[in-house]
CSV table of C-alpha atoms in Angstrom, one decimal:
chain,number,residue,atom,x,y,z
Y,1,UNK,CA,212.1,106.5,105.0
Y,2,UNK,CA,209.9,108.2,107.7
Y,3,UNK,CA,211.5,106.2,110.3
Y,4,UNK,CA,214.5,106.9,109.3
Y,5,UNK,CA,214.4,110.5,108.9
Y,6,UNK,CA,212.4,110.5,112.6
Y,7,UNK,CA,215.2,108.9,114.3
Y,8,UNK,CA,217.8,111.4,112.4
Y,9,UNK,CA,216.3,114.1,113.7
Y,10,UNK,CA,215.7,113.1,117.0
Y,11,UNK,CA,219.5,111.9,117.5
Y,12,UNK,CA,220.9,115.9,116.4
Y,13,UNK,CA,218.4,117.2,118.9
Y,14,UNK,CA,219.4,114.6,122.2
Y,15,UNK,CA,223.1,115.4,121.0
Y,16,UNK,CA,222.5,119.1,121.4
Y,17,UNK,CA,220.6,118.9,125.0
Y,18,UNK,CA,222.2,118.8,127.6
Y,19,UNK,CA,222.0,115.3,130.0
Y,20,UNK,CA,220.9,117.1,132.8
Y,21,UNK,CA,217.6,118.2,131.3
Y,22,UNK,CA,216.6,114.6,129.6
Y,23,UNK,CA,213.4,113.1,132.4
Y,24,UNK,CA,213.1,109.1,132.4
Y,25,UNK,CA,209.9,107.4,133.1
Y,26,UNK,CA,211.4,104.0,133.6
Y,27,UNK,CA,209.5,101.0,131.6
Y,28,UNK,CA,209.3,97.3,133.1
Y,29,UNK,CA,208.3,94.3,131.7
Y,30,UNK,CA,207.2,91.1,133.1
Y,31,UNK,CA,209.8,88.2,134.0
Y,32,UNK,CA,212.5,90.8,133.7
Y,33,UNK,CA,212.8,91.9,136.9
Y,34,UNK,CA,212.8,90.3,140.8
Y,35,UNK,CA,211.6,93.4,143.1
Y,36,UNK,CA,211.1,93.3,146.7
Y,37,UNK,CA,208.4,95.6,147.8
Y,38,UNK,CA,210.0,98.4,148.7
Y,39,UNK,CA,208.9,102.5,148.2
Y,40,UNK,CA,209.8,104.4,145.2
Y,41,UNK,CA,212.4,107.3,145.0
Y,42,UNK,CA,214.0,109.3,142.3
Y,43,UNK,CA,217.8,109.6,141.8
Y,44,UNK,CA,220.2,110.7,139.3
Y,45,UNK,CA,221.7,107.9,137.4
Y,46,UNK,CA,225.0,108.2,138.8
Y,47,UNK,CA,223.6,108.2,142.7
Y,48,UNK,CA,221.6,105.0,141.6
Y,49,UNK,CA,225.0,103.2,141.0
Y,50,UNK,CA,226.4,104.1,144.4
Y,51,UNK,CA,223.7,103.1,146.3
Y,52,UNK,CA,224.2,99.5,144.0
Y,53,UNK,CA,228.0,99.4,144.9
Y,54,UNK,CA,227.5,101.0,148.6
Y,55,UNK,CA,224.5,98.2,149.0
Y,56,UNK,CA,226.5,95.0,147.4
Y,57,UNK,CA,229.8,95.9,149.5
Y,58,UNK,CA,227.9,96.4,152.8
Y,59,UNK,CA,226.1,92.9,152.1
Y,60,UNK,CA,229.2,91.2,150.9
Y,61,UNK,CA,232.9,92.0,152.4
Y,62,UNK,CA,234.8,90.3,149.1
Y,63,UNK,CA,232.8,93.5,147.2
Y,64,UNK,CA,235.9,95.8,146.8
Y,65,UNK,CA,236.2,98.8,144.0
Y,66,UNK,CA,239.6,99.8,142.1
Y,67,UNK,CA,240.9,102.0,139.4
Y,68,UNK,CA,242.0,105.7,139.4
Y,69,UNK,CA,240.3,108.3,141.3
Y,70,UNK,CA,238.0,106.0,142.8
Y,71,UNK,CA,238.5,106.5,146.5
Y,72,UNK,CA,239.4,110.1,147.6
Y,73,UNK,CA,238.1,111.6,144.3
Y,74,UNK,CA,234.9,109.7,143.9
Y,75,UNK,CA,235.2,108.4,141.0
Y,76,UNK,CA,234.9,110.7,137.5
Y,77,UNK,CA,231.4,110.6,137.9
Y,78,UNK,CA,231.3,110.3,141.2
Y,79,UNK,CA,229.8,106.6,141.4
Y,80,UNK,CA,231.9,105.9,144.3
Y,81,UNK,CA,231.8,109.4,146.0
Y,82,UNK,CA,232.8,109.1,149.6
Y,83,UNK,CA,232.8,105.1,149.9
Y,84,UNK,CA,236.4,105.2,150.9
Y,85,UNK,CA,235.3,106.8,154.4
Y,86,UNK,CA,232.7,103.9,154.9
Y,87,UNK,CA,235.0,100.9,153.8
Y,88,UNK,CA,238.4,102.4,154.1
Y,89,UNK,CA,241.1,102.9,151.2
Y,90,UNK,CA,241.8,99.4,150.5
Y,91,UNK,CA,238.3,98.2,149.8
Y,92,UNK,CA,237.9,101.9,147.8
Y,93,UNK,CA,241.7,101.4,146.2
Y,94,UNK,CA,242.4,104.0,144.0
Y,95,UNK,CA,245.5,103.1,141.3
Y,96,UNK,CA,248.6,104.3,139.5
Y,97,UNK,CA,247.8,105.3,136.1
Y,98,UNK,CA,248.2,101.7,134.7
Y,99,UNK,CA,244.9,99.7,133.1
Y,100,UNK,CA,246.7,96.7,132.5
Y,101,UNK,CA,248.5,96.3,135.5
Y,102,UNK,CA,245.3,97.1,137.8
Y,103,UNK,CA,243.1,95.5,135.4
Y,104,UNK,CA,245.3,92.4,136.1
Y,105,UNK,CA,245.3,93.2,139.8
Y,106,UNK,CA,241.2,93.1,139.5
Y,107,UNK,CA,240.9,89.7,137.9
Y,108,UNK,CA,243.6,88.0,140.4
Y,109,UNK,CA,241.8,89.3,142.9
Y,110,UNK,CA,238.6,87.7,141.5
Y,111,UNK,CA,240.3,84.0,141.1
Y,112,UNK,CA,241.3,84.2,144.7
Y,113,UNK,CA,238.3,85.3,146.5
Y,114,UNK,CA,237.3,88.7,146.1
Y,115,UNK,CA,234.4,90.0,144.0
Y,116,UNK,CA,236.0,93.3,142.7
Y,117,UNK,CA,234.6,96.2,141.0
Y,118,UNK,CA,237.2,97.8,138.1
Y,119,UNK,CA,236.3,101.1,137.0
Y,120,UNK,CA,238.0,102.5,133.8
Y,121,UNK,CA,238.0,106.0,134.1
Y,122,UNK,CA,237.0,105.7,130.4
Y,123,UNK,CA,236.0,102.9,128.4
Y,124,UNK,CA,238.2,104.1,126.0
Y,125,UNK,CA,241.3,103.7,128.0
Y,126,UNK,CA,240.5,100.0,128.5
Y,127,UNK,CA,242.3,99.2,125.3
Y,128,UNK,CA,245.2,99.3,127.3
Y,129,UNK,CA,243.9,96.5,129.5
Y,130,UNK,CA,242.6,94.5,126.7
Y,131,UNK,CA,245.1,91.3,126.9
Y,132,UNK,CA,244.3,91.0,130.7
Y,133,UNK,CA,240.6,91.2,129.8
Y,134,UNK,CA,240.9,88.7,126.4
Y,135,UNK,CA,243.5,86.0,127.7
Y,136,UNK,CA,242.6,85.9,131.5
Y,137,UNK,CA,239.8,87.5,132.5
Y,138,UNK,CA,237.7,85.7,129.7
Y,139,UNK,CA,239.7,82.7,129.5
Y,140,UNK,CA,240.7,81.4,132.8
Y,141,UNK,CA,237.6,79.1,134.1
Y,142,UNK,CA,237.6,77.6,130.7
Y,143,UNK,CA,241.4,77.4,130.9
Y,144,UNK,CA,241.6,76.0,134.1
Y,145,UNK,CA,239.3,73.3,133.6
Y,146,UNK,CA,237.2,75.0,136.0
Y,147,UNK,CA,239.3,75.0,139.0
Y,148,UNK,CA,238.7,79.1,139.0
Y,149,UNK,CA,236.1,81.6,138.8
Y,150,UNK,CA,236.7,85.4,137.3
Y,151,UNK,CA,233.7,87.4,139.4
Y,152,UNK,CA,234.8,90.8,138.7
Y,153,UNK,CA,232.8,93.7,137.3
Y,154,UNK,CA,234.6,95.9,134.7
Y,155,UNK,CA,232.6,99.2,134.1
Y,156,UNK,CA,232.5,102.7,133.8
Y,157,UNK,CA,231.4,106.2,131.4
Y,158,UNK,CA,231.6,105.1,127.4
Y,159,UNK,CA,229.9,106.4,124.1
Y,160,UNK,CA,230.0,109.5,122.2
Y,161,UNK,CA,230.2,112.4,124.6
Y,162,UNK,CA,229.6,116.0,124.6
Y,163,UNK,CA,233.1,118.1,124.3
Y,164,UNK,CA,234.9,115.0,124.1
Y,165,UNK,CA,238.0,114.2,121.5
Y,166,UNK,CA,237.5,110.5,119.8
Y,167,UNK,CA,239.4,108.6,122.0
Y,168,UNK,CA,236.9,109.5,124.6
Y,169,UNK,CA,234.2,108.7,122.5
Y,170,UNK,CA,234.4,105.5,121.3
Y,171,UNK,CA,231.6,102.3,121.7
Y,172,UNK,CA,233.5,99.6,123.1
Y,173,UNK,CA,231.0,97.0,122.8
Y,174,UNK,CA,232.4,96.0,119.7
Y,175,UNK,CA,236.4,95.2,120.8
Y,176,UNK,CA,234.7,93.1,123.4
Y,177,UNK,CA,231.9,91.1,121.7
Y,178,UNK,CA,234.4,88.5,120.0
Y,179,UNK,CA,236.0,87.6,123.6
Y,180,UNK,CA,234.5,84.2,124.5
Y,181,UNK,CA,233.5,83.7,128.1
Y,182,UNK,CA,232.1,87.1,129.3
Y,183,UNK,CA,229.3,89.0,129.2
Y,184,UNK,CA,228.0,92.2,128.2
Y,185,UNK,CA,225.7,94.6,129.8
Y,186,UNK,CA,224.6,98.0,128.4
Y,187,UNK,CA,222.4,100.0,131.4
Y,188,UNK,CA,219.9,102.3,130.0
Y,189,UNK,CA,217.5,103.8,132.7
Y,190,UNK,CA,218.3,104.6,136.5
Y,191,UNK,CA,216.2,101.7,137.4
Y,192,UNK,CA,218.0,99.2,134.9
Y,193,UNK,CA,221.2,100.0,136.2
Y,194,UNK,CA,221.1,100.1,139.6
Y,195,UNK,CA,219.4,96.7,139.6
Y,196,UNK,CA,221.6,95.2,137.1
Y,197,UNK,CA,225.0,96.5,138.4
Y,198,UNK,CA,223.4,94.7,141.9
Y,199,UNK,CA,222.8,91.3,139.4
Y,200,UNK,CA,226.6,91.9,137.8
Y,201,UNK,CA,228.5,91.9,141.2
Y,202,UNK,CA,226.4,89.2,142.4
Y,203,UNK,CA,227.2,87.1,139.4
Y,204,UNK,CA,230.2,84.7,139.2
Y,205,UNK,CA,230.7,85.5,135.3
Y,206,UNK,CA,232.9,88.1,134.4
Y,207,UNK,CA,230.3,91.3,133.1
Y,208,UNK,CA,231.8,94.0,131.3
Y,209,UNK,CA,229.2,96.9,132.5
Y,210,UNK,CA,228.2,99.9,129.8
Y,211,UNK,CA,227.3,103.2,130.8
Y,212,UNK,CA,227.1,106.2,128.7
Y,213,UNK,CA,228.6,109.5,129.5
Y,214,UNK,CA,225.7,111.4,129.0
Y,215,UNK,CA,222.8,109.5,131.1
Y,216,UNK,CA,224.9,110.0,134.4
Y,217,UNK,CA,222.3,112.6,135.7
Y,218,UNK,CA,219.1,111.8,134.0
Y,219,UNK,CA,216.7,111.0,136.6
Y,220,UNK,CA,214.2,108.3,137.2
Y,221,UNK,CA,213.0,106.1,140.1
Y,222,UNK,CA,214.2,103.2,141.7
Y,223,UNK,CA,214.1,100.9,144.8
Y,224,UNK,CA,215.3,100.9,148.5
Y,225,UNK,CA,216.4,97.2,149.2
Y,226,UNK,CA,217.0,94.1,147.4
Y,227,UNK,CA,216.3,95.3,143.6
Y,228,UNK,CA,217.9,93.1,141.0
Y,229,UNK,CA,217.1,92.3,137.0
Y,230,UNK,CA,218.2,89.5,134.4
Y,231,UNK,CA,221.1,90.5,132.9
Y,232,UNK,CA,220.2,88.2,130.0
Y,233,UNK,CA,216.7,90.0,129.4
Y,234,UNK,CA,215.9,92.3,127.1
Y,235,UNK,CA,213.3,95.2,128.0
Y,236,UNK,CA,210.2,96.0,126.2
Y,237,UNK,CA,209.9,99.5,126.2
Y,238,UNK,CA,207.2,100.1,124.0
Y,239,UNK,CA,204.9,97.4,122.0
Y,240,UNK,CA,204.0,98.0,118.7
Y,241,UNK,CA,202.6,96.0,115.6
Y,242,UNK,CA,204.7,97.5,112.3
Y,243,UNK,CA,208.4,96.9,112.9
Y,244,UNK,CA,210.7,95.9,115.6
Y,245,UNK,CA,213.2,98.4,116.7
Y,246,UNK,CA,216.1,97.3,118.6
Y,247,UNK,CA,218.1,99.5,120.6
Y,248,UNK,CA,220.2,100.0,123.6
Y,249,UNK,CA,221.7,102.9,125.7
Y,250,UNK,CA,221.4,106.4,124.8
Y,251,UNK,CA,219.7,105.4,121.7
Y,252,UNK,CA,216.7,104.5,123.7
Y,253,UNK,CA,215.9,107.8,124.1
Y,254,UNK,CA,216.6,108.9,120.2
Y,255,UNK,CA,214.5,106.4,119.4
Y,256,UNK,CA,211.3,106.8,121.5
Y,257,UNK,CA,211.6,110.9,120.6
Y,258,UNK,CA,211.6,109.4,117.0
Y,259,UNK,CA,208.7,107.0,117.7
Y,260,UNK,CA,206.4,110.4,119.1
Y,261,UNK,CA,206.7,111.4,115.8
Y,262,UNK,CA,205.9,108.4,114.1
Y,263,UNK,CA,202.9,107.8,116.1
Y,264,UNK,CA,201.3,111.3,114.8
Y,265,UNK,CA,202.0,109.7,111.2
Y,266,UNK,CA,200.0,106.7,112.2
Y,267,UNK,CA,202.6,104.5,112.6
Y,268,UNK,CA,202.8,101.8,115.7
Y,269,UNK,CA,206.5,100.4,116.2
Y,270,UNK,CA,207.2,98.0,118.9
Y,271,UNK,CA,210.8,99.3,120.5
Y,272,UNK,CA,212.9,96.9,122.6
Y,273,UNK,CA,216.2,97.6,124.7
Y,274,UNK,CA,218.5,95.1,124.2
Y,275,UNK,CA,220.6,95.4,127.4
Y,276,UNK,CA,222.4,92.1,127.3
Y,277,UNK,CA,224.3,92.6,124.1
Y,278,UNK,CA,226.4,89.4,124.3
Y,279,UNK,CA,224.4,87.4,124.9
Y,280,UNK,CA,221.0,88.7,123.1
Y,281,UNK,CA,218.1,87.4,124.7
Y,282,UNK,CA,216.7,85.7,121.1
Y,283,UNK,CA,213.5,84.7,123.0
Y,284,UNK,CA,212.0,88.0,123.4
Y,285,UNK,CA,213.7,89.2,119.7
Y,286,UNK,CA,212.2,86.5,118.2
Y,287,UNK,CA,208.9,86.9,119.2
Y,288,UNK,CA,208.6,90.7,118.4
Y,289,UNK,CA,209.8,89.3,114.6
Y,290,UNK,CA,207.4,87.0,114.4
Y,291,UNK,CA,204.9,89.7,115.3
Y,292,UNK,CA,206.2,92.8,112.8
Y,293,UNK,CA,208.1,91.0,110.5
Y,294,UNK,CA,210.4,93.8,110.1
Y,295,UNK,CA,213.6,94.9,112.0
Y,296,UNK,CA,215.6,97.8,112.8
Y,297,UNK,CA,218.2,98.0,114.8
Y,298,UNK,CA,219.6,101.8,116.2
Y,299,UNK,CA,222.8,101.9,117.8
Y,300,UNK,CA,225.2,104.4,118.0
Y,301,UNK,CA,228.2,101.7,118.0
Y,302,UNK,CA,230.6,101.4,114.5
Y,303,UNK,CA,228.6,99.3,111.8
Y,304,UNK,CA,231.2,97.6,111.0
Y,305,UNK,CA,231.6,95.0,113.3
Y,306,UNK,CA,229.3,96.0,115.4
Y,307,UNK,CA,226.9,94.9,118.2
Y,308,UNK,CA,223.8,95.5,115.2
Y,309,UNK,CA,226.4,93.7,112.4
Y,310,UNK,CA,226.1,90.7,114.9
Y,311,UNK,CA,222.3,91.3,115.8
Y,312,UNK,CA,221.9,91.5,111.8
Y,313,UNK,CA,223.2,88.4,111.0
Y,314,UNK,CA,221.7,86.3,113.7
Y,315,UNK,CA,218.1,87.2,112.6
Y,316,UNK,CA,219.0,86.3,109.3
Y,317,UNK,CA,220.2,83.1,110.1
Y,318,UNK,CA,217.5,82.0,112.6
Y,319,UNK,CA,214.7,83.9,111.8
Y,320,UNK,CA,214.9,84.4,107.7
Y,321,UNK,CA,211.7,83.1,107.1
Y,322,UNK,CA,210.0,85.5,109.4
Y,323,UNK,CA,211.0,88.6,107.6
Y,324,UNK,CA,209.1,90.7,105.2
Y,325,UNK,CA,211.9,92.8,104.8
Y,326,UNK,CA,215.7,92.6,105.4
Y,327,UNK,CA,217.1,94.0,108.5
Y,328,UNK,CA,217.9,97.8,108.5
Y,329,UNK,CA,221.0,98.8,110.4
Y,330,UNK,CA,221.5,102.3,111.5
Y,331,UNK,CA,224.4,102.7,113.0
C-alpha cells in the first residue's frame, strides 16, 4: 500500500512540472552498453537524438529521414533541426500529410536499399499507417522467404502530454506489441537514446522507436563518437532486495521520486527500465524475481492489453514458482 500510494503521488507531481526542469543522472549497467572512450557532455534529449541521426547519416549514405516537417521545419521537436542544409532535401524529405502513403514510401525504401528514418509527427497519428506497418513492414522478410530485409526506423513524440487532447496522448506500444516480426524500443534517459536510436538505424530489423513528449529537454550526458547499447537489454537503474519494479519511459522518473520516499520508510526496491518492450529481456527480469520475489510493474500505457498485461502474464507463466506474491499492475 506504501508503494503504491508513493508512486501516486509522485506521478501528480512529474505531471504538474514542467519537462524542462526534470535533471537526469543517467544509470548504466554492465553488458548493456559498448562505449568507446570518448569525453562526457550534457545535452537536452532532443539534441542527443540529432547528433544520433546527424552521426548515423554522415557514416552511412543509405541513412535518409522522412515524414512531415522534417527538413525545413526541423522536425516538431526539432530532432532533425537544420539536417536538410547538411544532406540536402531529399535525404531530409519532408511529406504531404499522408502516414500511409509515406509510411509505405519508408519501408519500400528499406527493401531496396536504403536505411530510412520515418518520423510520425505523433505516435498517435500512426494509426493511419498501421496496415503498411502490420502487413509489410513486419511481414515482408518472413513473407518473402527472406529474399528482403525491412531496415527502417519508425519513431517519434508519444505518451500522455501536457496540454494535449487524447488523440495526442495515447501509448502506442500496445497497437504494436501483437505485430510479429518487429521490435520495440522505449528510450528513457539522454544517454539511452542517443545510443539506442544509433543501435536501431544500424540494425536490419524493423524498430518502432518510443519517445515521450515530455523528456525532449531533460538533460543528461552522453558521448562524442561511436556510442551504441543493446536494444534487447534492460537497464538496472537501481538494485534493491524487497520487490522488483518494472518500468519504462517517463515512469522511470515517477518511480525513482516514489522509491526516495520509500527508502526514508525503510524500504529497499530494486527498479529496472525495461527498454526493449517486445522483446523483454527475461534474463535480467528473471533474476531480479528470483532475488525479491515480488513484482510490480508501472507504466503509464492502457491495462488492458497492455505492455504490463503482457509482462504480467509472462512472469506467471515462466516464473510462477518464484513469486511470493502475484504480480501488481499499475497502469
Amino acid at each position: 500500500m506504501a508503494l503504491h500510494t508513493s508512486i501516486a503521488r509522485c506521478n501528480a507531481r512529474v505531471g504538474r512540472a514542467s519537462a524542462t526542469r526534470v535533471a537526469v543522472k543517467p544509470q548504466y549497467v554492465r553488458g548493456a552498453a559498448q562505449v568507446v572512450a570518448a569525453k562526457k557532455k550534457e545535452v537536452m534529449m532532443w539534441e542527443a537524438l540529432r547528433e544520433a541521426t546527424d552521426e548515423e547519416m554522415e557514416r552511412d549514405p543509405t541513412v535518409c529521414v522522412m515524414g512531415e516537417d522534417v527538413g525545413h521545419y526541423g522536425g516538431s521537436y526539432k530532432v532533425t533541426y537544420d539536417l536538410y542544409k547538411k544532406y540536402g532535401d531529399m535525404r531530409v524529405l519532408d511529406t504531404p500529410i499522408c502516414e500511409n502513403g509515406f509510411m509505405g514510401m519508408g519501408i519500400g525504401a528499406a527493401m531496396t536499399g536504403l536505411r530510412p528514418i520515418v518520423e510520425g509527427m505523433n505516435m498517435g497519428f500512426l494509426l493511419l499507417a498501421f496496415n503498411q506497418i502490420s502487413n509489410n513492414c513486419g511481414m515482408l522478410h518472413y513473407t518473402s522467404g527472406g529474399q528482403f530485409k525491412v531496415p527502417v526506423v519508425i519513431r517519434g513524440p508519444g505518451g500522455v502530454g501536457r496540454q494535449l487532447g487524447a488523440e495526442h496522448s495515447q501509448r502506442l506500444e500496445s497497437y504494436f506489441q501483437s505485430i510479429p516480426g518487429v521490435q520495440l524500443v522505449a528510450v528513457s534517459t539522454v544517454a539511452n537514446a542517443k545510443a539506442l536510436l544509433k543501435s536501431a538505424i544500424r540494425s536490419d530489423n524493423p524498430i518502432i522507436f518510443f519517445e515521450h513528449v515530455l523528456l525532449y529537454n531533460i538533460k543528461g550526458e552522453t558521448h562524442d563518437g561511436d556510442y551504441c547499447q543493446s536494444l534487447e537489454r534492460a537497464e538496472m537503474v537501481r538494485e534493491g532486495t524487497d520487490v522488483s519494479i518494472f518500468t519504462y519511459s517517463r515512469m522511470r522518473y515517477v518511480v525513482m521520486q516514489a522509491v526516495a520516499e520509500l527508502e526514508k520508510k525503510g524500504y529497499n526496491p530494486e527498479v529496472i527500465d525495461l527498454i526493449s518492450l517486445k522483446p523483454f529481456d527475461m534474463e535480467t527480469i528473471s533474476k531480479s524475481i528470483k532475488k525479491t520475489r515480488k513484482a510490480l510493474i508501472v507504466e503509464e500505457c492502457m491495462k488492458t492489453g497492455g505492455i504490463g498485461a503482457s509482462l504480467s502474464a509472462v512472469i506467471n507463466e515462466s516464473l510462477f514458482d518464484e513469486l511470493d506474491h502475484q504480480v501488481r499492475n499499475m497502469s
